[in-house]
CSV table of C-alpha atoms in Angstrom, one decimal:
chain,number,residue,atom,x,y,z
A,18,UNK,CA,90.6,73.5,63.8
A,19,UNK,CA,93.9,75.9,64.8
A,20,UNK,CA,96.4,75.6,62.1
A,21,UNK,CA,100.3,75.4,63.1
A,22,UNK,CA,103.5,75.8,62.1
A,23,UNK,CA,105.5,74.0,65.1
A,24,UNK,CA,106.6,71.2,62.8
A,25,UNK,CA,108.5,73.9,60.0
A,26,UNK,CA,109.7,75.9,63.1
A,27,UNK,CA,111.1,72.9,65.0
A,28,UNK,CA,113.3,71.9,62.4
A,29,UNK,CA,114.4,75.6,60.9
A,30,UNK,CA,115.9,75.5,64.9
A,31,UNK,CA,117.3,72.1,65.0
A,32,UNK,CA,115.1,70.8,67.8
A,33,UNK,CA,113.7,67.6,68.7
A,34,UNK,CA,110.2,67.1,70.3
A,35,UNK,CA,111.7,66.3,73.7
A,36,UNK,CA,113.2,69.9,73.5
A,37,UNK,CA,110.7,71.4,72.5
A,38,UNK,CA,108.5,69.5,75.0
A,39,UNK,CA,110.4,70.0,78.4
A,40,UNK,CA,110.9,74.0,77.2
A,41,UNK,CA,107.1,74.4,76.7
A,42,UNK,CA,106.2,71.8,79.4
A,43,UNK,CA,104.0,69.5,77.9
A,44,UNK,CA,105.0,65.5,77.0
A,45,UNK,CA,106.6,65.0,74.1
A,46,UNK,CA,103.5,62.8,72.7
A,47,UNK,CA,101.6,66.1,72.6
A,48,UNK,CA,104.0,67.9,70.7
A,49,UNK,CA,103.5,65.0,68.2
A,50,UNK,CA,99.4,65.9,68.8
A,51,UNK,CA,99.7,69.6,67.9
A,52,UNK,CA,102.0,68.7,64.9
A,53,UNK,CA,99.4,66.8,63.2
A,54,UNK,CA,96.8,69.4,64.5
A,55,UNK,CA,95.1,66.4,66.7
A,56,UNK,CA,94.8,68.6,69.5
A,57,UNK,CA,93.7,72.7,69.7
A,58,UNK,CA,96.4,73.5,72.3
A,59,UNK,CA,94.8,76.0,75.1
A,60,UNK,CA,95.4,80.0,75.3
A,61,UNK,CA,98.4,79.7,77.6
A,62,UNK,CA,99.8,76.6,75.9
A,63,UNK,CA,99.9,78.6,72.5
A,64,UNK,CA,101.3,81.5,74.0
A,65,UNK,CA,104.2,79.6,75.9
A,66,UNK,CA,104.7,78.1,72.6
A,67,UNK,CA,105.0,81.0,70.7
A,68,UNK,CA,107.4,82.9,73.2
A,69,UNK,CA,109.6,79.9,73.1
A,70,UNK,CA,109.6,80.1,69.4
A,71,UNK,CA,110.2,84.2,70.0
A,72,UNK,CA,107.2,84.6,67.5
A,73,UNK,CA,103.9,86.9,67.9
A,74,UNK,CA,101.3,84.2,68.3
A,75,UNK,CA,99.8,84.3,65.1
A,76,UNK,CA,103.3,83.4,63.3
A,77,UNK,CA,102.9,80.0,65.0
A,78,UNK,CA,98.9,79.7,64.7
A,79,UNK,CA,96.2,80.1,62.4
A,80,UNK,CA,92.6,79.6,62.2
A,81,UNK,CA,93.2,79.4,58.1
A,82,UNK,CA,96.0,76.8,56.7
A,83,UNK,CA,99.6,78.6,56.3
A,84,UNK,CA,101.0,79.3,53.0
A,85,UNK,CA,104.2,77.7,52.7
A,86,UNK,CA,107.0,80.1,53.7
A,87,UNK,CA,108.9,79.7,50.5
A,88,UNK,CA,105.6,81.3,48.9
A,89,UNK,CA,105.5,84.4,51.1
A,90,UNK,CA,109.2,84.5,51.4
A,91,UNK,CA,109.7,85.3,47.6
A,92,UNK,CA,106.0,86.6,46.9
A,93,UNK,CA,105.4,83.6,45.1
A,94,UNK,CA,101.9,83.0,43.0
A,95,UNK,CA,99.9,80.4,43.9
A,96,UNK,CA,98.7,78.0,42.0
A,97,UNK,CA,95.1,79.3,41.2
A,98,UNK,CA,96.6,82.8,40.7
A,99,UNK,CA,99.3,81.3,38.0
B,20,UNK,CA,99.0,58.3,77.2
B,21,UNK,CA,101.1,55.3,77.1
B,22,UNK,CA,104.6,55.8,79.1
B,23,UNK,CA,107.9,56.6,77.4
B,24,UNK,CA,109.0,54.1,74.5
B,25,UNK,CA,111.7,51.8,77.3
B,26,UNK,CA,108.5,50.9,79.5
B,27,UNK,CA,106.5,49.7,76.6
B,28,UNK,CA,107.4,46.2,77.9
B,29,UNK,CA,105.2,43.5,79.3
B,30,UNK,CA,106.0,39.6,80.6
B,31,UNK,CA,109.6,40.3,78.5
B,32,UNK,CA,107.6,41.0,75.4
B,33,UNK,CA,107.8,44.4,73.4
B,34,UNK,CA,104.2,46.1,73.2
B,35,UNK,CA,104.8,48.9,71.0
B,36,UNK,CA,103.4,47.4,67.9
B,37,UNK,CA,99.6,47.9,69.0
B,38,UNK,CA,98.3,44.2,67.6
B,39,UNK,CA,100.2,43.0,70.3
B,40,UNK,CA,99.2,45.2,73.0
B,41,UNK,CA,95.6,44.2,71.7
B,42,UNK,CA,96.1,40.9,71.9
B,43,UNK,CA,97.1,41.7,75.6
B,44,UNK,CA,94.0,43.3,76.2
B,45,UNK,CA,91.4,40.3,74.5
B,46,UNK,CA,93.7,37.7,76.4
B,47,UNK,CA,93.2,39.5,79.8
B,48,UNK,CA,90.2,39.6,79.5
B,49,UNK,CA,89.5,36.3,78.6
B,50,UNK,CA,91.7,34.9,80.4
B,51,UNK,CA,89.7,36.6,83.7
B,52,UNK,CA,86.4,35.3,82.5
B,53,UNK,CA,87.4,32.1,82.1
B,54,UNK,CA,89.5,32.0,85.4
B,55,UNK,CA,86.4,33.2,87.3
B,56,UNK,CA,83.8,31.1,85.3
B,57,UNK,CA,85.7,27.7,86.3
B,58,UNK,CA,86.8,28.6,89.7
B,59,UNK,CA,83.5,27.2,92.3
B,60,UNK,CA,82.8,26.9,95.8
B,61,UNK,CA,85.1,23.5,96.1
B,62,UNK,CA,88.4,25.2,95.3
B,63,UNK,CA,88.6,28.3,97.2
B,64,UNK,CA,85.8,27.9,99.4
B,65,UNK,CA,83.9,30.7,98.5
B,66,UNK,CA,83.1,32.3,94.4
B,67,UNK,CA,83.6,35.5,95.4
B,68,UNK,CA,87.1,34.7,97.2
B,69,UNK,CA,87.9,33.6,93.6
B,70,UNK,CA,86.7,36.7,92.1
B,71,UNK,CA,88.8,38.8,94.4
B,72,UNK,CA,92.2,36.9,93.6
B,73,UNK,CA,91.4,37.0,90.3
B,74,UNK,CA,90.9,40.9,89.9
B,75,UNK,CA,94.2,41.7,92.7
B,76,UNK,CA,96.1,39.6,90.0
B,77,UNK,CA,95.3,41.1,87.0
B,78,UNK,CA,95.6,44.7,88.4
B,79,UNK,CA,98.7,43.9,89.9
B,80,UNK,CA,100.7,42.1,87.4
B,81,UNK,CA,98.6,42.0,84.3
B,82,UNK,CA,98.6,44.4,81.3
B,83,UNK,CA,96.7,46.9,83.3
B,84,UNK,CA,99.3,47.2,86.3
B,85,UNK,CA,100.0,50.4,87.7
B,86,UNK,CA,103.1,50.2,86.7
B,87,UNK,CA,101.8,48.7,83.2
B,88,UNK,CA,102.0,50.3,79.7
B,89,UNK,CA,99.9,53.5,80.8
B,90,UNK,CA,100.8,56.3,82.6
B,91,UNK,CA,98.9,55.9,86.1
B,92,UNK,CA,95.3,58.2,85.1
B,93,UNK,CA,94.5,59.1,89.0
B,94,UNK,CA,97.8,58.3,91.2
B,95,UNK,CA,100.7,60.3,90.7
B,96,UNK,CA,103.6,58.4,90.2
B,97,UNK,CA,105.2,60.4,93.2
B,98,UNK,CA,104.1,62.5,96.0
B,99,UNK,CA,105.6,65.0,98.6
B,100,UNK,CA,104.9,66.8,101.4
B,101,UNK,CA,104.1,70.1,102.1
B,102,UNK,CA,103.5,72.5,104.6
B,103,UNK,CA,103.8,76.5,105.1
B,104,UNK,CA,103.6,79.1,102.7
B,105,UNK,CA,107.3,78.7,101.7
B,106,UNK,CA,106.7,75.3,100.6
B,107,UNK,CA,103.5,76.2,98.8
B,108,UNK,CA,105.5,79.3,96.8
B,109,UNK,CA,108.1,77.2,96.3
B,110,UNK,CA,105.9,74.4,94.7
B,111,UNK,CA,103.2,76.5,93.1
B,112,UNK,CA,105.6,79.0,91.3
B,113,UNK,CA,109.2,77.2,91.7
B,114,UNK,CA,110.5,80.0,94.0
B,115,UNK,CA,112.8,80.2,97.2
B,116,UNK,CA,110.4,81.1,99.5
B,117,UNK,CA,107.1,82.9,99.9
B,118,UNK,CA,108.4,86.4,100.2
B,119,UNK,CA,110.2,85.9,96.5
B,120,UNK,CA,106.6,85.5,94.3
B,121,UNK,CA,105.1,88.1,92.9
B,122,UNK,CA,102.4,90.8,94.7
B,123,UNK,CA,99.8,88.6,92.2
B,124,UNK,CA,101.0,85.2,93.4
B,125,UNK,CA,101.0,86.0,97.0
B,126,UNK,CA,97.5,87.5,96.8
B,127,UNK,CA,96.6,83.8,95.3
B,128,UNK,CA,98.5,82.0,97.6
B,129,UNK,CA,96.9,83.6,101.0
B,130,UNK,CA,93.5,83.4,99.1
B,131,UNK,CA,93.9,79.3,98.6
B,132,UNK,CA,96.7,78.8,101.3
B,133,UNK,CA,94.9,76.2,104.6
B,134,UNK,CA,96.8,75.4,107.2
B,135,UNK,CA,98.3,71.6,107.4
B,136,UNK,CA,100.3,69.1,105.6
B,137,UNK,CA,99.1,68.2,102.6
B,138,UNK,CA,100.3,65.8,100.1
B,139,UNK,CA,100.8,66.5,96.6
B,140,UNK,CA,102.0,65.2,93.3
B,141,UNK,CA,105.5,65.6,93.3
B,142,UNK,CA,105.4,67.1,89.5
B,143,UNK,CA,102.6,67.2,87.0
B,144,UNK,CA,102.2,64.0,85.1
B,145,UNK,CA,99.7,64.1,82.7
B,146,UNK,CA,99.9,67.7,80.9
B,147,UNK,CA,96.7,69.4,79.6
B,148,UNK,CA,95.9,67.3,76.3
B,149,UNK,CA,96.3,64.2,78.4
B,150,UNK,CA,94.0,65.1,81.3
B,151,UNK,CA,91.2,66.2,78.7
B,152,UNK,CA,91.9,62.8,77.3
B,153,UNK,CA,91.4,61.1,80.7
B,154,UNK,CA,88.3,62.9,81.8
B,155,UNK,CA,86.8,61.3,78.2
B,156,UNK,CA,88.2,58.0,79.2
B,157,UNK,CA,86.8,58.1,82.1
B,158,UNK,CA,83.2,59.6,80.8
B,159,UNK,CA,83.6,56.8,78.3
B,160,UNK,CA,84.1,54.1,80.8
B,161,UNK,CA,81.4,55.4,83.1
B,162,UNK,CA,79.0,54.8,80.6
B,163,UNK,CA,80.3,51.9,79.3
B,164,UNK,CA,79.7,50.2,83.0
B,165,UNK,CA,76.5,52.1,83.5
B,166,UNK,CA,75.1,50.2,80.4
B,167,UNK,CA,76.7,46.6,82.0
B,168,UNK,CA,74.8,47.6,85.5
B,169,UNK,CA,71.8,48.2,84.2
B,170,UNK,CA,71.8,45.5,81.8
B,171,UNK,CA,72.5,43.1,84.4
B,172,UNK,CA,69.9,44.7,86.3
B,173,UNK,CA,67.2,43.9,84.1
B,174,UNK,CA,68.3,39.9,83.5
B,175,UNK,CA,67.9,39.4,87.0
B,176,UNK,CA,64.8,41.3,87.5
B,177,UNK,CA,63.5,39.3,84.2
B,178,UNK,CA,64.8,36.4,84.8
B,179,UNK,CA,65.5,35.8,89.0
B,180,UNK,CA,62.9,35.2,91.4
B,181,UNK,CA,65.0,35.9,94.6
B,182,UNK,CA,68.9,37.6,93.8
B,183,UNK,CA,71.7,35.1,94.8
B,184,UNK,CA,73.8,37.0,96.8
B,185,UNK,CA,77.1,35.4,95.8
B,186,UNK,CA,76.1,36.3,92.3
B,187,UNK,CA,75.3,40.0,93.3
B,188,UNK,CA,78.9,40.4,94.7
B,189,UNK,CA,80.4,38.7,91.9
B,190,UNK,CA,78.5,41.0,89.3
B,191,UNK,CA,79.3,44.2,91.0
B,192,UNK,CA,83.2,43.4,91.8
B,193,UNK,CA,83.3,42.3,87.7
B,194,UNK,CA,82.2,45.8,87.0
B,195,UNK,CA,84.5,47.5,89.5
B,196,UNK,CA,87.1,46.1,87.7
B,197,UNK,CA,85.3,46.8,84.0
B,198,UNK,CA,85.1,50.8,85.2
B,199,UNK,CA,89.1,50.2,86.7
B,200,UNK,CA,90.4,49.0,83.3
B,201,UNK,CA,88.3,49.9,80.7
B,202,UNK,CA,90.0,53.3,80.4
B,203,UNK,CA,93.3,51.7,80.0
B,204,UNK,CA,92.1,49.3,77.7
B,205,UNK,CA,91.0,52.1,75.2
B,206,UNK,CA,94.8,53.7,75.3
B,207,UNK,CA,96.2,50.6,74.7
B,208,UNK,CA,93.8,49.7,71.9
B,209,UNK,CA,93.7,52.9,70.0
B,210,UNK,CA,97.2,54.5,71.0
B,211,UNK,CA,99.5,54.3,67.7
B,212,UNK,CA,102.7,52.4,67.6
B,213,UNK,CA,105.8,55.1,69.1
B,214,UNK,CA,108.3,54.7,66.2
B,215,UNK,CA,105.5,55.7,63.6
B,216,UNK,CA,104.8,58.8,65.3
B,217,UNK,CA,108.6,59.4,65.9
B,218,UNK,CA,109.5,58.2,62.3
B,219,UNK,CA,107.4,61.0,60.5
B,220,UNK,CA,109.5,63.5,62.0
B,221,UNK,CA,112.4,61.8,61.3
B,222,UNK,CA,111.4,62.1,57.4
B,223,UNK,CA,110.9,66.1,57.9
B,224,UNK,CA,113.8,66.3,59.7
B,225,UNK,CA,116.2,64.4,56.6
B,226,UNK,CA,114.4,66.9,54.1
B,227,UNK,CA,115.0,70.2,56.2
């Protein structure tokens, strides 16, 4: 399973999912897909995602689940290390 | 898979909530095998006749119309026309002409370029996620209909001592139709509601 951050990123920038959709051409149900990580978007899809998003790729997608931003914004504990 | 939230509507009725767009499915296909079960020789002169009608209708106006709830799986809802390597450049790569792509899309363009007309979708329809999605609808209906041919193929070979050849035509234009709408069927059973896939977003949005 690919985790992503398109959701957080979406609404830092303000954008719907038809923005975001007809920028990364793709229907706007999909972007609803890769939110939820219901679908493992391919190479070129990622890529286009994360150069509309002005990101290095692994910014946007992870094979491991993202620590919040919040956390690695301010360095944060985590839970099991608090 | 299902087209944009304003064509989710069928005989006046909304089908966005996806009991109802169940219901449509159970109905139609009742209301086929009941249509075709009464209809006989005496009304239309012929079983299979019957059969046919039956099928045109429900593929033209029923809940699995071309122009139904789902977005068409193998016609593109428009086509053009092309012809010359212009036209292709300008098609394949969205530029003026042939001599304004790239040393990289030329080379591919002479390498697949034949000479002719040829007609095309007029813009992809279905993006990646939703043709994987078709080609399992479609592996998923082929087998499906596979299991419904063979099936029948073994109660008449159990249970038929010569094939009726009215009932042959009947069984095999049945499963045409299965294999035509079963895909369709599956979106519009399993597809969730629009608004609650829009409204989640709505929530992150208010909290951003």
């Amino acid at each position: 399973m690919l985790y992503n951050r398109i959701a957080v990123l979406r609404a830092e920038r303000k954008l719907s999912r038809i923005e975001l959709a007809a920028n990364v051409g793709v229907n706007v149900q999909t972007v609803g897909f890769l939110e939820r990580g219901d679908y493992t978007p391919s190479l070129e899809l990622a890529f286009r995602i994360s150069r509309f998003f002005k990101l290095p790729i692994e910014a946007v997608f992870s094979p491991d689940p993202f620590r919040p931003l919040s956390e690695q914004l301010y360095e944060m504990p985590t839970r099991k290390e608090a | 898979m299902l087209r944009s939230e304003k064509h989710l509507r069928w005989l006046g009725l909304d089908m966005r909530p996806r009991w109802r767009r169940r219901v449509g499915v159970v109905v139609t296909y009742f209301a086929l095998i009941a249509a075709t079960s009464a209809a006989d020789g005496s009304w239309w002169g012929h079983p299979f006749i019957a059969m046919l009608f039956f099928n045109t209708l429900v593929m033209s106006f029923g809940i699995f119309s071309p122009r139904g709830l789902v977005k068409p799986l193998t016609d593109p809802p428009e086509r053009i026309v092309i012809e010359g390597l212009d036209q292709w450049a300008m098609y394949r790569y969205a530029v003026p002409n042939f001599d304004a792509a790239t040393p990289a899309q030329q080379a591919y363009l002479l390498r697949k370029y034949r000479v002719g007309r040829f007609l095309v979708p007029a813009k992809p329809w279905l993006d990646e996620r939703e043709l994987k999605e078709r080609d399992q609808l479609d592996r998923w209906a082929m087998q499906w209909v596979l299991s419904v041919l063979g099936v029948q193929a073994g109660m008449y070979a159990v249970g038929h001592a010569a094939l009726n050849r009215m009932e042959v035509v009947g069984t095999l234009s049945g499963i045409a139709l299965l294999g035509r709408t079963l895909p369709q069927a599956r979106v519009l059973w399993y597809e969730a509601d629009p608004r609650e896939l829009s409204g989640e977003m709505e929530l992150v949005m208010k909290e951003v």
